[in-house]
Coordinates of C-alpha atoms and ligand atoms in Angstrom, one line a residue:
M1 CA 48.5 120.6 195.2
A2 CA 49.0 120.2 198.9
V3 CA 45.6 120.1 200.6
I4 CA 45.2 122.2 203.8
D5 CA 42.9 120.4 206.2
I6 CA 41.2 123.1 208.3
A7 CA 40.4 120.7 211.2
P8 CA 43.3 121.8 213.4
Y9 CA 42.6 125.5 212.9
A10 CA 38.8 125.8 213.0
P11 CA 37.6 124.2 216.3
V12 CA 34.4 122.3 216.7
G13 CA 32.7 120.8 219.7
E14 CA 33.0 122.7 223.0
E15 CA 35.9 124.9 221.8
G16 CA 34.0 125.7 218.6
A17 CA 30.9 126.6 220.6
A18 CA 33.0 129.0 222.9
F19 CA 34.4 130.6 219.8
A20 CA 31.0 131.0 218.1
K21 CA 29.7 132.7 221.3
L22 CA 32.4 135.3 220.9
A23 CA 32.2 135.7 217.1
L24 CA 28.5 135.8 216.7
N25 CA 26.3 138.8 217.4
R26 CA 23.4 138.6 219.8
M27 CA 20.9 138.4 217.0
S28 CA 22.3 135.3 215.4
Q29 CA 22.8 133.7 218.8
G30 CA 19.1 134.2 219.4
M31 CA 18.1 132.4 216.2
S32 CA 16.9 128.8 216.4
G33 CA 16.6 126.3 213.6
S34 CA 13.2 125.3 212.1
T35 CA 11.3 123.0 214.4
I36 CA 9.5 121.7 211.3
L37 CA 12.7 120.7 209.6
R38 CA 13.9 119.0 212.7
I39 CA 10.7 116.9 212.9
A40 CA 11.0 116.2 209.1
G41 CA 14.5 115.0 209.7
E42 CA 13.2 112.5 212.3
I43 CA 10.6 111.3 209.9
N44 CA 13.1 110.8 207.0
A45 CA 15.2 108.6 209.3
M46 CA 12.1 106.5 210.2
Q47 CA 11.2 106.2 206.5
A48 CA 14.7 105.1 205.7
E49 CA 14.2 102.2 208.2
G50 CA 11.2 101.2 206.1
R51 CA 8.4 102.5 208.4
D52 CA 5.1 103.5 206.6
I53 CA 4.7 107.2 207.6
C54 CA 2.0 109.6 206.5
N55 CA 4.3 112.6 206.4
L56 CA 2.2 115.7 206.9
T57 CA 4.9 117.9 208.2
V58 CA 6.8 120.0 205.7
G59 CA 4.9 122.8 203.8
D60 CA 6.3 121.5 200.5
F61 CA 5.3 119.3 197.6
D62 CA 6.5 115.9 196.5
P63 CA 6.9 116.3 192.7
D64 CA 5.4 112.8 192.3
Q65 CA 2.2 114.1 193.9
F66 CA 2.2 117.6 192.6
G67 CA 4.4 118.7 189.7
I68 CA 4.8 122.1 188.2
P69 CA 2.8 122.9 185.0
A70 CA 4.3 120.9 182.1
S71 CA 4.4 123.9 179.7
F72 CA 6.1 125.9 182.4
R73 CA 8.8 123.3 182.8
D74 CA 9.3 123.2 179.0
D75 CA 9.5 127.0 179.0
I76 CA 12.3 127.0 181.6
I77 CA 14.2 124.4 179.6
A78 CA 13.8 126.5 176.5
A79 CA 14.9 129.6 178.3
L80 CA 18.1 127.8 179.4
Q81 CA 18.7 126.5 175.9
A82 CA 18.2 130.0 174.5
G83 CA 21.0 131.3 176.7
E84 CA 19.0 133.1 179.4
T85 CA 21.8 132.5 181.9
N86 CA 23.2 135.9 182.7
Y87 CA 22.2 138.3 185.6
P88 CA 18.6 139.3 185.4
P89 CA 18.0 143.0 186.3
A90 CA 18.2 143.2 190.1
V91 CA 14.5 144.0 190.4
G92 CA 13.4 141.3 188.0
L93 CA 12.9 141.0 184.2
P94 CA 10.6 143.8 182.8
A95 CA 8.4 141.1 181.2
T96 CA 8.0 139.1 184.4
R97 CA 7.2 142.2 186.5
A98 CA 4.7 143.3 183.8
A99 CA 3.1 139.8 183.8
V100 CA 2.7 139.9 187.6
A101 CA 1.0 143.4 187.3
A102 CA -1.2 142.1 184.5
M103 CA -2.2 139.0 186.5
Y104 CA -3.0 141.1 189.6
E105 CA -5.3 143.3 187.5
R106 CA -6.9 140.3 185.6
E107 CA -7.3 137.8 188.5
L108 CA -7.4 139.9 191.6
G109 CA -8.9 143.1 190.3
L110 CA -6.0 145.2 191.6
K111 CA -4.3 147.7 189.3
Y112 CA -0.7 148.5 190.2
P113 CA 2.0 150.1 188.1
V114 CA 4.7 147.7 186.9
D115 CA 7.2 149.6 188.9
S116 CA 5.5 148.5 192.1
V117 CA 6.4 144.9 191.4
I118 CA 9.8 143.7 192.5
M119 CA 10.9 140.1 191.9
G120 CA 12.9 138.1 194.5
S121 CA 14.0 134.5 195.0
G122 CA 10.7 133.3 196.4
A123 CA 8.6 135.0 199.0
R124 CA 11.2 135.1 201.7
P125 CA 13.4 137.9 200.4
P126 CA 10.4 140.2 199.8
I127 CA 9.4 139.4 203.4
Y128 CA 12.8 140.3 204.6
A129 CA 13.0 143.4 202.4
T130 CA 9.6 144.6 203.7
A131 CA 10.8 144.5 207.3
A132 CA 14.1 146.1 206.3
L133 CA 12.2 148.8 204.5
V134 CA 10.1 150.1 207.4
L135 CA 11.5 148.9 210.7
E136 CA 14.2 150.4 212.9
P137 CA 15.9 148.0 215.3
G138 CA 13.6 147.7 218.4
D139 CA 10.5 148.7 216.5
K140 CA 7.3 146.7 217.3
V141 CA 5.8 144.2 214.9
L142 CA 2.3 143.0 215.5
Y143 CA 1.2 139.5 214.4
G144 CA -1.3 136.9 215.3
T145 CA -0.3 133.4 216.6
P146 CA -0.3 130.8 215.3
S147 CA 1.5 132.0 212.2
W148 CA 4.5 131.0 210.1
N149 CA 8.0 132.2 211.0
N150 CA 7.1 135.7 212.4
H151 CA 8.7 134.7 215.6
H152 CA 12.0 134.0 213.7
Y153 CA 11.7 137.1 211.6
V154 CA 11.4 139.5 214.6
I155 CA 14.8 138.2 215.8
I156 CA 16.5 138.6 212.3
N157 CA 15.1 142.1 212.1
R158 CA 16.0 143.0 215.7
C159 CA 12.5 143.9 216.5
E160 CA 10.1 143.5 219.3
A161 CA 7.1 141.2 218.8
V162 CA 3.6 142.1 219.9
T163 CA 1.6 139.0 219.5
V164 CA -2.1 138.3 219.8
E165 CA -3.1 134.7 220.2
A166 CA -6.1 133.7 218.1
D167 CA -8.2 130.6 218.7
R168 CA -10.8 128.5 216.9
S169 CA -13.6 131.1 217.5
T170 CA -12.1 133.3 214.8
D171 CA -10.6 130.5 212.7
F172 CA -7.3 131.4 214.3
L173 CA -7.4 134.8 212.5
L174 CA -7.3 138.3 213.9
T175 CA -10.1 140.8 214.1
G176 CA -10.2 144.6 214.5
E177 CA -11.2 144.2 218.1
M178 CA -8.3 141.9 218.8
I179 CA -5.7 144.4 217.6
A180 CA -7.4 147.7 218.5
D181 CA -5.5 148.2 221.8
K182 CA -2.2 146.6 220.6
L183 CA -1.1 149.2 218.0
D184 CA 0.7 151.5 220.3
G185 CA 4.2 152.0 218.8
V186 CA 3.6 149.2 216.2
R187 CA 5.2 149.9 212.8
L188 CA 4.4 146.7 211.0
L189 CA 1.3 144.5 211.1
A190 CA 2.1 141.1 209.5
L191 CA -0.9 139.3 208.1
N192 CA -1.1 136.1 206.0
S193 CA -4.1 134.7 204.2
P194 CA -4.8 131.8 203.6
L195 CA -2.9 131.2 206.8
N196 CA -0.1 128.9 207.3
P197 CA -0.5 126.8 209.6
T198 CA -4.3 126.7 209.9
G199 CA -5.6 126.6 206.3
T200 CA -8.1 129.3 207.1
A201 CA -8.6 132.6 205.3
Y202 CA -9.7 136.1 206.2
S203 CA -13.3 136.9 205.5
A204 CA -14.2 140.4 204.2
E205 CA -15.7 141.2 207.6
Q206 CA -12.7 140.2 209.6
L207 CA -10.3 142.1 207.3
T208 CA -12.5 145.2 207.1
G209 CA -12.5 145.4 210.9
I210 CA -8.7 145.2 210.9
C211 CA -8.3 147.8 208.1
D212 CA -10.6 150.2 209.9
V213 CA -8.5 150.1 213.0
V214 CA -5.3 150.6 211.0
L215 CA -6.8 153.5 209.0
A216 CA -8.0 155.2 212.1
E217 CA -4.7 154.8 213.8
N218 CA -2.8 156.1 210.7
A219 CA -5.1 159.1 210.4
R220 CA -4.3 160.0 214.0
R221 CA -0.6 159.4 213.5
E222 CA -0.3 161.3 210.2
A223 CA -2.1 164.3 211.7
V224 CA 0.8 164.6 214.2
G225 CA 3.6 163.6 211.8
E226 CA 4.1 160.1 213.3
R227 CA 5.2 157.1 211.3
P228 CA 2.3 154.9 210.1
V229 CA 1.5 151.3 210.7
M230 CA 2.4 149.4 207.5
V231 CA 0.7 146.1 206.7
M232 CA 2.6 143.2 205.1
Y233 CA 0.0 141.0 203.4
D234 CA 1.6 137.6 202.7
Q235 CA -0.7 136.0 200.1
V236 CA 1.5 133.2 198.8
Y237 CA -1.5 130.8 198.9
W238 CA -4.1 133.1 197.4
M239 CA -4.8 130.9 194.4
L240 CA -5.4 127.9 196.6
T241 CA -8.8 128.5 198.1
F242 CA -11.7 126.0 198.4
G243 CA -15.4 125.9 198.4
E244 CA -17.1 129.2 199.2
T245 CA -13.8 130.8 200.3
Q246 CA -12.8 133.8 198.2
H247 CA -9.4 135.4 198.6
I248 CA -9.6 139.0 199.8
T249 CA -7.0 141.6 200.5
P250 CA -6.9 144.9 202.6
V251 CA -7.0 146.9 199.3
H252 CA -10.2 145.1 198.3
V253 CA -12.1 145.9 201.5
R254 CA -10.6 149.4 202.0
P255 CA -8.9 150.8 198.9
A256 CA -7.3 153.5 201.1
M257 CA -5.1 150.6 202.5
A258 CA -3.2 150.7 199.2
K259 CA -1.0 153.4 200.7
Y260 CA 0.0 151.1 203.6
T261 CA 0.0 147.6 202.2
I262 CA 3.0 145.7 200.9
F263 CA 2.1 142.4 199.3
V264 CA 4.3 139.3 199.4
D265 CA 3.7 136.6 196.9
A266 CA 5.4 133.8 194.9
I267 CA 4.7 131.0 192.5
S268 CA 6.1 128.6 195.1
K269 CA 2.9 127.2 196.5
S270 CA 0.3 128.0 193.8
F271 CA 2.3 126.1 191.2
A272 CA 4.0 123.6 193.4
A273 CA 7.3 125.3 192.4
T274 CA 9.0 125.8 195.8
G275 CA 12.4 124.9 194.5
L276 CA 12.4 127.4 191.6
R277 CA 12.7 130.4 193.9
I278 CA 10.4 132.9 192.2
G279 CA 8.5 135.4 194.2
W280 CA 7.8 139.1 194.4
G281 CA 6.7 142.1 196.5
V282 CA 4.1 144.6 195.4
V283 CA 4.6 147.9 197.1
P284 CA 2.9 151.3 197.1
P285 CA 4.5 153.3 194.3
A286 CA 6.0 155.8 196.8
L287 CA 8.1 153.0 198.3
S288 CA 9.2 151.2 195.2
G289 CA 12.5 153.1 194.7
A290 CA 13.7 152.1 198.2
Y291 CA 12.4 148.5 197.9
K292 CA 14.2 148.1 194.6
A293 CA 17.4 149.3 196.1
L294 CA 17.1 146.9 199.0
I295 CA 16.3 143.8 197.0
G296 CA 18.9 144.8 194.4
H297 CA 21.7 145.0 197.0
M298 CA 20.5 141.9 198.9
G299 CA 21.1 140.0 195.7
A300 CA 18.3 137.6 196.4
W301 CA 17.2 137.6 192.8
A302 CA 14.9 135.2 191.1
P303 CA 16.7 132.9 188.6
R304 CA 16.5 134.2 185.1
P305 CA 15.2 131.1 183.2
G306 CA 12.4 130.7 185.7
Q307 CA 11.5 134.4 185.4
V308 CA 11.3 134.1 181.6
A309 CA 8.9 131.1 181.9
T310 CA 6.9 132.8 184.8
A311 CA 6.2 135.8 182.6
K312 CA 4.5 133.4 180.0
L313 CA 2.7 131.4 182.7
L314 CA 1.2 134.4 184.5
L315 CA 0.0 136.0 181.3
S316 CA -2.2 133.1 180.4
H317 CA -5.4 132.7 182.3
E318 CA -5.9 129.4 180.4
A319 CA -2.6 127.9 181.5
I320 CA -3.2 128.8 185.1
S321 CA -6.8 127.6 185.2
S322 CA -6.2 124.3 183.4
Y323 CA -3.3 123.5 185.7
H324 CA -5.4 124.4 188.8
A325 CA -8.3 122.3 187.6
D326 CA -6.1 119.2 188.6
M327 CA -3.8 120.6 191.1
K328 CA -6.4 122.3 193.3
A329 CA -8.7 119.3 193.1
G330 CA -5.8 117.1 194.3
V331 CA -5.0 119.5 197.2
E332 CA -8.7 119.7 198.2
A333 CA -9.3 116.0 197.9
R334 CA -6.4 115.3 200.4
L335 CA -7.6 118.0 202.8
M336 CA -11.1 116.8 202.7
A337 CA -10.1 113.1 203.1
L338 CA -8.4 114.1 206.3
H339 CA -11.2 116.4 207.5
D340 CA -13.8 113.8 206.8
G341 CA -11.7 111.1 208.5
F342 CA -11.3 113.2 211.7
S343 CA -14.9 114.2 211.7
A344 CA -16.0 110.6 211.5
M345 CA -13.7 109.8 214.5
G346 CA -15.2 112.7 216.4
R347 CA -18.7 111.3 215.7
D348 CA -17.5 108.0 217.0
G349 CA -16.6 109.6 220.3
L350 CA -12.9 110.0 219.8
P351 CA -11.6 113.4 221.1
V352 CA -10.6 114.9 217.7
S353 CA -11.9 117.6 215.5
S354 CA -10.7 119.6 212.5
I355 CA -11.6 122.9 210.8
A356 CA -13.0 122.5 207.3
P357 CA -10.3 123.5 204.7
Q358 CA -10.6 127.1 203.4
G359 CA -7.3 127.5 201.7
A360 CA -3.5 126.7 201.4
I361 CA -2.3 123.1 201.8
Y362 CA -3.0 122.8 205.5
L363 CA -5.6 121.4 207.9
S364 CA -6.0 122.3 211.6
V365 CA -6.7 119.3 213.8
N366 CA -7.3 119.3 217.5
F367 CA -6.6 116.3 219.7
G368 CA -8.3 116.7 223.1
V369 CA -6.0 114.2 224.9
Q370 CA -4.2 116.4 227.4
G371 CA -3.9 114.6 230.8
R372 CA -5.0 111.3 229.3
S373 CA -2.8 108.3 228.3
C374 CA -2.6 105.7 225.6
R375 CA -0.5 102.5 225.2
G376 CA 1.4 103.4 228.4
R377 CA 2.2 107.0 227.2
S378 CA 0.8 110.0 228.9
F379 CA -0.1 113.2 227.2
Q380 CA 1.3 116.1 229.2
S381 CA 2.3 118.3 226.2
D382 CA 1.8 118.8 222.5
E383 CA 5.3 117.3 222.0
D384 CA 4.0 114.1 223.8
L385 CA 1.1 114.1 221.3
R386 CA 3.3 114.7 218.3
S387 CA 5.7 111.9 219.2
F388 CA 2.8 109.5 220.0
L389 CA 1.2 110.1 216.6
L390 CA 4.5 109.5 214.9
D391 CA 5.7 106.5 216.8
E392 CA 2.3 104.7 217.3
A393 CA 0.4 105.7 214.2
G394 CA 3.1 106.7 211.7
F395 CA 1.4 110.0 211.4
G396 CA 3.7 113.1 211.1
V397 CA 2.2 116.4 212.3
V398 CA 3.5 119.8 213.5
P399 CA 2.0 121.2 216.7
F400 CA 0.9 124.9 216.7
T401 CA 3.7 125.4 219.3
A402 CA 6.0 125.5 216.2
F403 CA 4.1 128.6 215.0
G404 CA 4.6 131.0 217.9
I405 CA 2.0 129.7 220.3
G406 CA 3.6 129.5 223.6
R407 CA 1.4 126.9 225.3
D408 CA 0.0 123.4 224.6
T409 CA -3.4 123.6 222.9
G410 CA -3.7 120.1 221.3
W411 CA -3.8 121.8 217.9
V412 CA -1.6 120.5 215.1
R413 CA -1.0 121.4 211.4
L414 CA -1.3 118.8 208.7
S415 CA 0.4 119.7 205.4
I416 CA -0.7 117.6 202.4
G417 CA 1.8 118.3 199.6
A418 CA 3.8 115.2 200.0
V419 CA 1.2 112.5 200.5
S420 CA -1.2 110.4 198.4
L421 CA -4.8 109.7 199.2
Q422 CA -3.7 106.1 200.0
D423 CA -1.1 107.4 202.5
I424 CA -3.9 109.4 204.2
D425 CA -6.3 106.4 204.3
R426 CA -3.6 104.2 205.9
G427 CA -2.5 106.9 208.3
L428 CA -6.1 107.6 209.4
A429 CA -6.8 103.9 210.1
R430 CA -3.7 103.7 212.3
I431 CA -4.7 106.8 214.3
R432 CA -8.2 105.4 214.8
E433 CA -6.8 102.2 216.0
A434 CA -4.3 103.9 218.4
L435 CA -6.8 106.4 219.8
S436 CA -9.3 103.6 220.5
E437 CA -7.0 102.5 223.3
L438 CA -7.1 106.0 224.9
V439 CA -7.7 105.9 228.7
Ligands
PLP1 C1 2.9 132.1 204.6 C2 4.2 131.8 203.9 N1 4.8 132.8 203.3 C3 6.0 132.6 202.7 C4 6.5 131.4 202.5 C5 7.9 131.2 201.8 O1 7.7 131.1 200.5 P1 9.0 130.9 199.5 O2 9.3 129.4 199.5 O3 8.5 131.4 198.2 O4 10.1 131.7 200.1 C6 5.9 130.3 203.1 C7 6.5 129.0 203.0 O5 6.1 128.0 203.7 C8 4.7 130.5 203.8 O6 4.0 129.5 204.3

């Protein structure tokens, strides 16, 4: 067969860029790649050169550190061997949807009809479908910063962002007061708890304040026939909470929120199963027909063998809790090692502090180095800080500027899924040594 090399026909370089400008719509030209993945690429290159790096960048797991439950892996293999390889129903296997509904009732105390549960390939398609379900182009989406990917999603959905910057005083979370005067024209409020990137989680008080503002606004709107504010509640980390922290949702604090709340969830984080692509949305019953049609036509379905195994996993409280006895302990030990390490540096006079871990796989750390310098490098921006930590201390972090915060705050995210306690100890020692030369 003669091979047709496309090189002469499909331009690259400057000519390719000029063509792309004509061919692509405004939305796709406005999209930018993931800052986190760019930083991770830089780290991979350094590791390939043999550098010892404590890589706390990507929100993923190294299977050598955190594997999926062994029985779950065996069930996926068994499902494949049993020939579960054809299309799943577009909205998910009935048994998997039923298992999610049963788990929500058993573990979260929320009773939803099975028809409200719609499976997708991870949490991302349900996020996309939620936006597609309620937003018209140009509609306003309200979200707090820092937060994960909302600033990209408003572009994909051709929406207008209304952002509220949160700070340490509220654990980087929103309150009713913070959003009360921002709801004008807003159609979707995007919330996430435990929060990526901060590792903090909504308290009942904070969430109640938010829900009361939303309920009052929706009562006003519905009285005049206006479209309501819907709430997307992304709870992909809900099983990963620590210490006193208890996961809580809008429907727990104000059951009337059930009408307006769309949950987004997945096994990706709770079972270190990011590559298996199994997630779901849970929608108010009145919206499930439209949601099913959307996900069905998007074709972003969860792979069938994984769905078969997920049904079994989620039905078993025992399987979940025995896995989490180890997995959550491993996550918490790493987060606490970092938090304790930075707290000790703070006590020794170094300008660093962190927020005690509440949930997810993240720790928020602040470096108060703006305007200072170290080893001949000055800190003018969070990018200066990030590259210093990587080059001088082999410590890979992601600044909050990658999470929609438009200014330098000295706050960074540490993500622990790919490191060992030994990696953390060595990384902390290198940071302490480097920062001791701060002037
Ligand atoms: C808050 C949040 N939601 C959703 C996702 C995406 O999950 P999935 O990999 O299941 O698409 C992530 C991934 O980092 C996340 O942090």
